Amino acid sequence: MVAVSGFAVARQERSEPGVSLARDVVAAASAFETYTRGAGGISAAFADGGGVSEALAKGAAYQPEQLDAGMIAYGAIAALQEPAFIDGVRRATRDTPSEVLAARLQDDPESVLDIEGVAAAASRAQAALLKRGAPLDATGKAVRKAAYDIQRQDWSKGAIVDSAGRLAKVKAISAAFFNPDDHDTGRLIQAATAPREGGERTFGGGGEGGAAFTPVTVRAAALAALALLGAADDDHVGELDNVMHEETSGQCMKMAKLNLYQCLAVAGPQYEDVFCLGQHALSDTAQCVNAAAGAPRAPATPIPTAAPRRMPGFTIPVGGQAVASVATVDDDPDGGWGPASAK
């Protein structure tokens, strides 16, 4: 049994291995999964200003720094399903003490490239990220198209009510860190450890398995290695900053948010808010995810103003073992997005 302390319990064979990840690492991975799933499901069938406002809130609902870290954390969970990489880390410890290897990875995440099986692990991370970015990008395009289509409808030409208040709300939503509940963490395990599908696309040629070694996929593999070494749990979370954040992808998310704010600041009628949502909240963010995974690149990333709340430690399955079921306990029925002080 693989347990998430205080949260979801994912059941699998007792003989299957598991590793521990720090609560903040899991919160970031869950934020990434929850946002891309929710925003990727936004309907482009707008019928009134209320629908636009609701979709805008959902499309803006991520804290940029947390989402940047979340890509790496999510990719790491996928990388942990690669048996060749697990064996490679085990072999690496035969020549180098675990604590020395962990310190090296914390200081220089790219040193993970010396571990056997890393290309296959990075390929898993890449495929997992692209699988989240693709529907988000498709939704962005559909919403952007809707911005033109709805101009035939009179309601879409009406002025946005309380434009300044609407922008302030979007900025507040963007500053809020995601705090997962049992259901969120259980869904994260199911999504990130799902078996790869035959048609999943990868980019680049970093080595075996068609892996693209980007700064983000490399950090995902490094974080996975640290987890296997027992150096990515709550006791070591203060040593993970260099691994958990990547400058280029972080800047990409920051610029996506800034472009969204600027677009909303000058928007007049409702259909312009729809365009801002499709282009900057969805498509720009999707491009950040896809570029981080090695697909052809586009824009950018935002600034954190709220501190994440803590959640209990988290244990996840490794080695590609299927998770049979997830049992959840709803300790926080109102849970989800909100500032750290909201509850």
PDB file of C-alpha atoms in Angstrom, residues 34-270:
ATOM      1  CA  THR A  34      -5.228  20.302 -11.602  1.00  0.00           C
ATOM      2  CA  TYR A  35      -4.698  23.500 -13.580  1.00  0.00           C
ATOM      3  CA  THR A  36      -3.955  21.866 -16.936  1.00  0.00           C
ATOM      4  CA  ARG A  37      -6.902  19.506 -16.545  1.00  0.00           C
ATOM      5  CA  GLY A  38      -9.337  22.236 -15.462  1.00  0.00           C
ATOM      6  CA  ALA A  39      -8.237  24.971 -17.853  1.00  0.00           C
ATOM      7  CA  GLY A  40      -7.901  22.461 -20.677  1.00  0.00           C
ATOM      8  CA  GLY A  41     -11.577  21.621 -20.197  1.00  0.00           C
ATOM      9  CA  ILE A  42     -12.886  25.187 -20.563  1.00  0.00           C
ATOM     10  CA  SER A  43     -15.743  25.325 -23.071  1.00  0.00           C
ATOM     11  CA  ALA A  44     -15.516  27.817 -25.919  1.00  0.00           C
ATOM     12  CA  ALA A  45     -19.323  27.997 -26.126  1.00  0.00           C
ATOM     13  CA  PHE A  46     -19.798  31.371 -24.417  1.00  0.00           C
ATOM     14  CA  ALA A  47     -23.348  32.634 -23.992  1.00  0.00           C
ATOM     15  CA  ASP A  48     -23.044  35.570 -21.598  1.00  0.00           C
ATOM     16  CA  GLY A  49     -20.684  37.708 -19.558  1.00  0.00           C
ATOM     17  CA  GLY A  50     -21.065  35.453 -16.522  1.00  0.00           C
ATOM     18  CA  GLY A  51     -19.697  32.529 -18.490  1.00  0.00           C
ATOM     19  CA  VAL A  52     -16.751  34.609 -19.644  1.00  0.00           C
ATOM     20  CA  SER A  53     -15.973  35.678 -16.090  1.00  0.00           C
ATOM     21  CA  GLU A  54     -16.132  32.098 -14.817  1.00  0.00           C
ATOM     22  CA  ALA A  55     -13.864  30.811 -17.589  1.00  0.00           C
ATOM     23  CA  LEU A  56     -11.405  33.654 -17.045  1.00  0.00           C
ATOM     24  CA  ALA A  57     -11.141  32.793 -13.359  1.00  0.00           C
ATOM     25  CA  LYS A  58     -10.440  29.157 -14.218  1.00  0.00           C
ATOM     26  CA  GLY A  59      -7.926  30.048 -16.924  1.00  0.00           C
ATOM     27  CA  ALA A  60      -5.987  32.382 -14.632  1.00  0.00           C
ATOM     28  CA  ALA A  61      -5.988  29.995 -11.661  1.00  0.00           C
ATOM     29  CA  TYR A  62      -2.324  29.230 -11.214  1.00  0.00           C
ATOM     30  CA  GLN A  63       0.558  30.738  -9.285  1.00  0.00           C
ATOM     31  CA  PRO A  64       3.415  30.929 -11.822  1.00  0.00           C
ATOM     32  CA  GLU A  65       6.310  29.879  -9.610  1.00  0.00           C
ATOM     33  CA  GLN A  66       4.326  26.934  -8.283  1.00  0.00           C
ATOM     34  CA  LEU A  67       3.328  25.875 -11.803  1.00  0.00           C
ATOM     35  CA  ASP A  68       6.970  26.046 -12.943  1.00  0.00           C
ATOM     36  CA  ALA A  69       7.983  23.794 -10.047  1.00  0.00           C
ATOM     37  CA  GLY A  70       4.931  21.674 -10.733  1.00  0.00           C
ATOM     38  CA  MET A  71       6.083  20.812 -14.256  1.00  0.00           C
ATOM     39  CA  ILE A  72       9.348  19.470 -12.844  1.00  0.00           C
ATOM     40  CA  ALA A  73       7.630  17.600 -10.022  1.00  0.00           C
ATOM     41  CA  TYR A  74       5.029  16.092 -12.362  1.00  0.00           C
ATOM     42  CA  GLY A  75       7.755  15.045 -14.796  1.00  0.00           C
ATOM     43  CA  ALA A  76       9.704  13.487 -11.928  1.00  0.00           C
ATOM     44  CA  ILE A  77       6.758  11.299 -10.913  1.00  0.00           C
ATOM     45  CA  ALA A  78       6.511  10.107 -14.517  1.00  0.00           C
ATOM     46  CA  ALA A  79      10.291   9.503 -14.625  1.00  0.00           C
ATOM     47  CA  LEU A  80      10.009   7.352 -11.489  1.00  0.00           C
ATOM     48  CA  GLN A  81       8.031   4.832 -13.522  1.00  0.00           C
ATOM     49  CA  GLU A  82      11.114   3.961 -15.623  1.00  0.00           C
ATOM     50  CA  PRO A  83      12.663   0.657 -14.415  1.00  0.00           C
ATOM     51  CA  ALA A  84      15.933   1.197 -16.310  1.00  0.00           C
ATOM     52  CA  PHE A  85      16.456   4.497 -14.499  1.00  0.00           C
ATOM     53  CA  ILE A  86      15.645   3.002 -11.108  1.00  0.00           C
ATOM     54  CA  ASP A  87      18.261   0.317 -11.769  1.00  0.00           C
ATOM     55  CA  GLY A  88      20.696   2.988 -12.976  1.00  0.00           C
ATOM     56  CA  VAL A  89      20.399   4.964  -9.747  1.00  0.00           C
ATOM     57  CA  ARG A  90      20.893   1.777  -7.750  1.00  0.00           C
ATOM     58  CA  ARG A  91      24.047   0.950  -9.731  1.00  0.00           C
ATOM     59  CA  ALA A  92      25.354   4.496  -9.317  1.00  0.00           C
ATOM     60  CA  THR A  93      25.300   4.096  -5.538  1.00  0.00           C
ATOM     61  CA  ARG A  94      27.672   1.146  -5.790  1.00  0.00           C
ATOM     62  CA  ASP A  95      30.480   3.493  -6.776  1.00  0.00           C
ATOM     63  CA  THR A  96      29.322   6.680  -5.037  1.00  0.00           C
ATOM     64  CA  PRO A  97      27.797   6.941  -1.555  1.00  0.00           C
ATOM     65  CA  SER A  98      24.129   7.959  -1.677  1.00  0.00           C
ATOM     66  CA  GLU A  99      24.682  11.180   0.263  1.00  0.00           C
ATOM     67  CA  VAL A 100      27.510  12.227  -2.066  1.00  0.00           C
ATOM     68  CA  LEU A 101      25.422  11.462  -5.154  1.00  0.00           C
ATOM     69  CA  ALA A 102      22.462  13.373  -3.709  1.00  0.00           C
ATOM     70  CA  ALA A 103      24.601  16.423  -2.895  1.00  0.00           C
ATOM     71  CA  ARG A 104      25.962  16.389  -6.437  1.00  0.00           C
ATOM     72  CA  LEU A 105      22.465  16.297  -7.942  1.00  0.00           C
ATOM     73  CA  GLN A 106      21.258  19.111  -5.685  1.00  0.00           C
ATOM     74  CA  ASP A 107      24.183  21.312  -6.680  1.00  0.00           C
ATOM     75  CA  ASP A 108      24.237  20.326 -10.356  1.00  0.00           C
ATOM     76  CA  PRO A 109      21.010  18.739 -11.653  1.00  0.00           C
ATOM     77  CA  GLU A 110      22.677  18.037 -15.002  1.00  0.00           C
ATOM     78  CA  SER A 111      24.936  15.488 -13.296  1.00  0.00           C
ATOM     79  CA  VAL A 112      21.920  13.151 -13.569  1.00  0.00           C
ATOM     80  CA  LEU A 113      22.991  12.658 -17.200  1.00  0.00           C
ATOM     81  CA  ASP A 114      25.758  10.378 -15.894  1.00  0.00           C
ATOM     82  CA  ILE A 115      23.197   7.897 -14.543  1.00  0.00           C
ATOM     83  CA  GLU A 116      22.241   4.943 -16.736  1.00  0.00           C
ATOM     84  CA  GLY A 117      18.671   4.961 -17.996  1.00  0.00           C
ATOM     85  CA  VAL A 118      18.304   8.740 -17.698  1.00  0.00           C
ATOM     86  CA  ALA A 119      17.317   9.160 -21.352  1.00  0.00           C
ATOM     87  CA  ALA A 120      14.355   6.841 -20.928  1.00  0.00           C
ATOM     88  CA  ALA A 121      13.366   8.621 -17.708  1.00  0.00           C
ATOM     89  CA  ALA A 122      13.573  12.030 -19.398  1.00  0.00           C
ATOM     90  CA  SER A 123      11.502  10.671 -22.273  1.00  0.00           C
ATOM     91  CA  ARG A 124       8.773   9.678 -19.821  1.00  0.00           C
ATOM     92  CA  ALA A 125       8.878  13.140 -18.246  1.00  0.00           C
ATOM     93  CA  GLN A 126       8.688  14.768 -21.660  1.00  0.00           C
ATOM     94  CA  ALA A 127       5.721  12.670 -22.792  1.00  0.00           C
ATOM     95  CA  ALA A 128       3.883  13.367 -19.537  1.00  0.00           C
ATOM     96  CA  LEU A 129       4.327  17.134 -19.914  1.00  0.00           C
ATOM     97  CA  LEU A 130       3.328  17.160 -23.572  1.00  0.00           C
ATOM     98  CA  LYS A 131       0.212  15.200 -22.672  1.00  0.00           C
ATOM     99  CA  ARG A 132      -0.806  18.040 -20.325  1.00  0.00           C
ATOM    100  CA  GLY A 133       0.169  20.865 -22.669  1.00  0.00           C
ATOM    101  CA  ALA A 134      -1.578  19.636 -25.819  1.00  0.00           C
ATOM    102  CA  PRO A 135      -5.212  19.918 -24.650  1.00  0.00           C
ATOM    103  CA  LEU A 136      -4.473  23.254 -22.986  1.00  0.00           C
ATOM    104  CA  ASP A 137      -3.146  24.616 -26.274  1.00  0.00           C
ATOM    105  CA  ALA A 138      -6.106  23.215 -28.229  1.00  0.00           C
ATOM    106  CA  THR A 139      -8.527  24.875 -25.808  1.00  0.00           C
ATOM    107  CA  GLY A 140      -6.662  28.165 -26.128  1.00  0.00           C
ATOM    108  CA  LYS A 141      -7.036  28.088 -29.899  1.00  0.00           C
ATOM    109  CA  ALA A 142     -10.754  27.251 -29.643  1.00  0.00           C
ATOM    110  CA  VAL A 143     -11.362  30.075 -27.164  1.00  0.00           C
ATOM    111  CA  ARG A 144      -9.402  32.534 -29.283  1.00  0.00           C
ATOM    112  CA  LYS A 145     -11.535  31.595 -32.292  1.00  0.00           C
ATOM    113  CA  ALA A 146     -14.670  32.036 -30.180  1.00  0.00           C
ATOM    114  CA  ALA A 147     -13.606  35.620 -29.454  1.00  0.00           C
ATOM    115  CA  TYR A 148     -14.285  36.385 -33.115  1.00  0.00           C
ATOM    116  CA  ASP A 149     -17.318  34.144 -33.516  1.00  0.00           C
ATOM    117  CA  ILE A 150     -19.265  35.635 -30.606  1.00  0.00           C
ATOM    118  CA  GLN A 151     -18.980  39.152 -31.986  1.00  0.00           C
ATOM    119  CA  ARG A 152     -22.173  38.350 -33.880  1.00  0.00           C
ATOM    120  CA  GLN A 153     -23.965  38.204 -30.531  1.00  0.00           C
ATOM    121  CA  ASP A 154     -25.066  41.481 -28.986  1.00  0.00           C
ATOM    122  CA  TRP A 155     -24.111  40.557 -25.425  1.00  0.00           C
ATOM    123  CA  SER A 156     -20.457  40.135 -26.410  1.00  0.00           C
ATOM    124  CA  LYS A 157     -20.249  43.778 -27.469  1.00  0.00           C
ATOM    125  CA  GLY A 158     -21.334  45.044 -24.080  1.00  0.00           C
ATOM    126  CA  ALA A 159     -18.801  46.782 -21.859  1.00  0.00           C
ATOM    127  CA  ILE A 160     -17.129  44.759 -19.105  1.00  0.00           C
ATOM    128  CA  VAL A 161     -18.655  45.645 -15.745  1.00  0.00           C
ATOM    129  CA  ASP A 162     -16.129  46.812 -13.129  1.00  0.00           C
ATOM    130  CA  SER A 163     -13.088  46.329 -15.338  1.00  0.00           C
ATOM    131  CA  ALA A 164     -10.660  47.305 -12.569  1.00  0.00           C
ATOM    132  CA  GLY A 165     -12.284  44.912 -10.115  1.00  0.00           C
ATOM    133  CA  ARG A 166     -12.155  42.090 -12.643  1.00  0.00           C
ATOM    134  CA  LEU A 167      -8.428  42.640 -13.176  1.00  0.00           C
ATOM    135  CA  ALA A 168      -7.805  42.778  -9.430  1.00  0.00           C
ATOM    136  CA  LYS A 169      -9.653  39.468  -9.025  1.00  0.00           C
ATOM    137  CA  VAL A 170      -7.543  37.816 -11.717  1.00  0.00           C
ATOM    138  CA  LYS A 171      -4.347  39.049 -10.052  1.00  0.00           C
ATOM    139  CA  ALA A 172      -5.512  37.704  -6.682  1.00  0.00           C
ATOM    140  CA  ILE A 173      -6.308  34.315  -8.224  1.00  0.00           C
ATOM    141  CA  SER A 174      -2.879  34.301  -9.865  1.00  0.00           C
ATOM    142  CA  ALA A 175      -1.159  34.942  -6.539  1.00  0.00           C
ATOM    143  CA  ALA A 176      -2.877  32.020  -4.794  1.00  0.00           C
ATOM    144  CA  PHE A 177      -1.000  28.774  -4.218  1.00  0.00           C
ATOM    145  CA  PHE A 178      -2.862  25.528  -4.786  1.00  0.00           C
ATOM    146  CA  ASN A 179      -3.430  23.346  -1.731  1.00  0.00           C
ATOM    147  CA  PRO A 180      -4.429  19.818  -2.774  1.00  0.00           C
ATOM    148  CA  ASP A 181      -6.889  17.670  -0.891  1.00  0.00           C
ATOM    149  CA  ASP A 182      -7.206  13.863  -0.897  1.00  0.00           C
ATOM    150  CA  HIS A 183      -9.027  13.773  -4.207  1.00  0.00           C
ATOM    151  CA  ASP A 184      -6.442  15.987  -5.892  1.00  0.00           C
ATOM    152  CA  THR A 185      -3.461  13.926  -4.746  1.00  0.00           C
ATOM    153  CA  GLY A 186      -5.132  10.654  -5.643  1.00  0.00           C
ATOM    154  CA  ARG A 187      -5.893  11.953  -9.127  1.00  0.00           C
ATOM    155  CA  LEU A 188      -2.287  13.138  -9.431  1.00  0.00           C
ATOM    156  CA  ILE A 189      -0.985   9.615  -8.853  1.00  0.00           C
ATOM    157  CA  GLN A 190      -3.386   8.159 -11.392  1.00  0.00           C
ATOM    158  CA  ALA A 191      -2.452  10.746 -14.045  1.00  0.00           C
ATOM    159  CA  ALA A 192       1.320  10.923 -13.578  1.00  0.00           C
ATOM    160  CA  THR A 193       1.883   7.174 -13.237  1.00  0.00           C
ATOM    161  CA  ALA A 194      -0.423   6.155 -16.073  1.00  0.00           C
ATOM    162  CA  PRO A 195       1.221   3.793 -18.579  1.00  0.00           C
ATOM    163  CA  ARG A 196       2.536   5.481 -21.685  1.00  0.00           C
ATOM    164  CA  GLU A 197       0.419   5.166 -24.804  1.00  0.00           C
ATOM    165  CA  GLY A 198       1.891   3.926 -28.051  1.00  0.00           C
ATOM    166  CA  GLY A 199       1.095   7.108 -29.963  1.00  0.00           C
ATOM    167  CA  GLU A 200       2.544   9.560 -27.455  1.00  0.00           C
ATOM    168  CA  ARG A 201       4.778  12.074 -29.168  1.00  0.00           C
ATOM    169  CA  THR A 202       8.284  13.104 -28.149  1.00  0.00           C
ATOM    170  CA  PHE A 203      10.660  15.669 -29.564  1.00  0.00           C
ATOM    171  CA  GLY A 204      14.415  15.778 -29.940  1.00  0.00           C
ATOM    172  CA  GLY A 205      16.989  13.041 -29.783  1.00  0.00           C
ATOM    173  CA  GLY A 206      18.671  13.183 -26.424  1.00  0.00           C
ATOM    174  CA  GLY A 207      19.433   9.486 -26.560  1.00  0.00           C
ATOM    175  CA  GLU A 208      17.693   6.167 -26.057  1.00  0.00           C
ATOM    176  CA  GLY A 209      13.903   6.408 -26.041  1.00  0.00           C
ATOM    177  CA  GLY A 210      13.904   9.625 -28.105  1.00  0.00           C
ATOM    178  CA  ALA A 211      14.321  11.750 -24.962  1.00  0.00           C
ATOM    179  CA  ALA A 212      14.710  15.500 -25.291  1.00  0.00           C
ATOM    180  CA  PHE A 213      17.083  16.705 -22.624  1.00  0.00           C
ATOM    181  CA  THR A 214      15.723  20.145 -21.797  1.00  0.00           C
ATOM    182  CA  PRO A 215      16.494  21.994 -18.548  1.00  0.00           C
ATOM    183  CA  VAL A 216      13.059  20.962 -17.245  1.00  0.00           C
ATOM    184  CA  THR A 217      13.187  17.277 -18.208  1.00  0.00           C
ATOM    185  CA  VAL A 218      16.731  17.052 -16.833  1.00  0.00           C
ATOM    186  CA  ARG A 219      15.573  18.547 -13.538  1.00  0.00           C
ATOM    187  CA  ALA A 220      12.634  16.159 -13.492  1.00  0.00           C
ATOM    188  CA  ALA A 221      15.048  13.235 -13.824  1.00  0.00           C
ATOM    189  CA  ALA A 222      17.325  14.724 -11.146  1.00  0.00           C
ATOM    190  CA  LEU A 223      14.384  15.104  -8.758  1.00  0.00           C
ATOM    191  CA  ALA A 224      13.362  11.514  -9.453  1.00  0.00           C
ATOM    192  CA  ALA A 225      16.894  10.346  -8.670  1.00  0.00           C
ATOM    193  CA  LEU A 226      16.885  12.326  -5.423  1.00  0.00           C
ATOM    194  CA  ALA A 227      13.587  10.695  -4.480  1.00  0.00           C
ATOM    195  CA  LEU A 228      15.088   7.261  -5.092  1.00  0.00           C
ATOM    196  CA  LEU A 229      18.022   8.261  -2.879  1.00  0.00           C
ATOM    197  CA  GLY A 230      15.674   9.319  -0.087  1.00  0.00           C
ATOM    198  CA  ALA A 231      16.691  12.968  -0.513  1.00  0.00           C
ATOM    199  CA  ALA A 232      13.456  14.554  -1.794  1.00  0.00           C
ATOM    200  CA  ASP A 233      11.253  14.247   1.282  1.00  0.00           C
ATOM    201  CA  ASP A 234      10.240  16.884   3.838  1.00  0.00           C
ATOM    202  CA  ASP A 235      13.565  16.575   5.645  1.00  0.00           C
ATOM    203  CA  HIS A 236      15.390  17.634   2.485  1.00  0.00           C
ATOM    204  CA  VAL A 237      12.924  20.089   0.935  1.00  0.00           C
ATOM    205  CA  GLY A 238      15.166  23.059   1.759  1.00  0.00           C
ATOM    206  CA  GLU A 239      17.862  21.595  -0.479  1.00  0.00           C
ATOM    207  CA  LEU A 240      15.677  21.208  -3.565  1.00  0.00           C
ATOM    208  CA  ASP A 241      15.340  24.814  -4.779  1.00  0.00           C
ATOM    209  CA  ASN A 242      18.040  24.494  -7.440  1.00  0.00           C
ATOM    210  CA  VAL A 243      16.344  21.390  -8.818  1.00  0.00           C
ATOM    211  CA  MET A 244      12.734  22.568  -8.548  1.00  0.00           C
ATOM    212  CA  HIS A 245      13.009  25.818 -10.508  1.00  0.00           C
ATOM    213  CA  GLU A 246      14.243  26.565 -14.009  1.00  0.00           C
ATOM    214  CA  GLU A 247      14.901  30.152 -15.072  1.00  0.00           C
ATOM    215  CA  THR A 248      13.710  30.051 -18.686  1.00  0.00           C
ATOM    216  CA  SER A 249      10.442  28.226 -18.044  1.00  0.00           C
ATOM    217  CA  GLY A 250       9.831  30.370 -14.979  1.00  0.00           C
ATOM    218  CA  GLN A 251      10.290  33.543 -17.001  1.00  0.00           C
ATOM    219  CA  CYS A 252       7.976  32.156 -19.660  1.00  0.00           C
ATOM    220  CA  MET A 253       5.158  31.706 -17.146  1.00  0.00           C
ATOM    221  CA  LYS A 254       5.811  35.148 -15.702  1.00  0.00           C
ATOM    222  CA  MET A 255       5.490  36.810 -19.104  1.00  0.00           C
ATOM    223  CA  ALA A 256       2.307  34.865 -19.900  1.00  0.00           C
ATOM    224  CA  LYS A 257       0.705  36.310 -16.766  1.00  0.00           C
ATOM    225  CA  LEU A 258       1.979  39.833 -17.393  1.00  0.00           C
ATOM    226  CA  ASN A 259       0.629  39.701 -20.943  1.00  0.00           C
ATOM    227  CA  LEU A 260      -2.720  38.547 -19.569  1.00  0.00           C
ATOM    228  CA  TYR A 261      -2.842  41.458 -17.122  1.00  0.00           C
ATOM    229  CA  GLN A 262      -1.961  43.964 -19.851  1.00  0.00           C
ATOM    230  CA  CYS A 263      -4.560  42.515 -22.207  1.00  0.00           C
ATOM    231  CA  LEU A 264      -7.295  42.674 -19.562  1.00  0.00           C
ATOM    232  CA  ALA A 265      -6.289  46.203 -18.578  1.00  0.00           C
ATOM    233  CA  VAL A 266      -7.168  47.542 -22.036  1.00  0.00           C
ATOM    234  CA  ALA A 267     -10.058  45.185 -22.895  1.00  0.00           C
ATOM    235  CA  GLY A 268     -13.392  46.912 -23.520  1.00  0.00           C
ATOM    236  CA  PRO A 269     -16.220  44.638 -24.682  1.00  0.00           C
ATOM    237  CA  GLN A 270     -16.744  41.063 -23.473  1.00  0.00           C
TER     238      GLN A 270
END
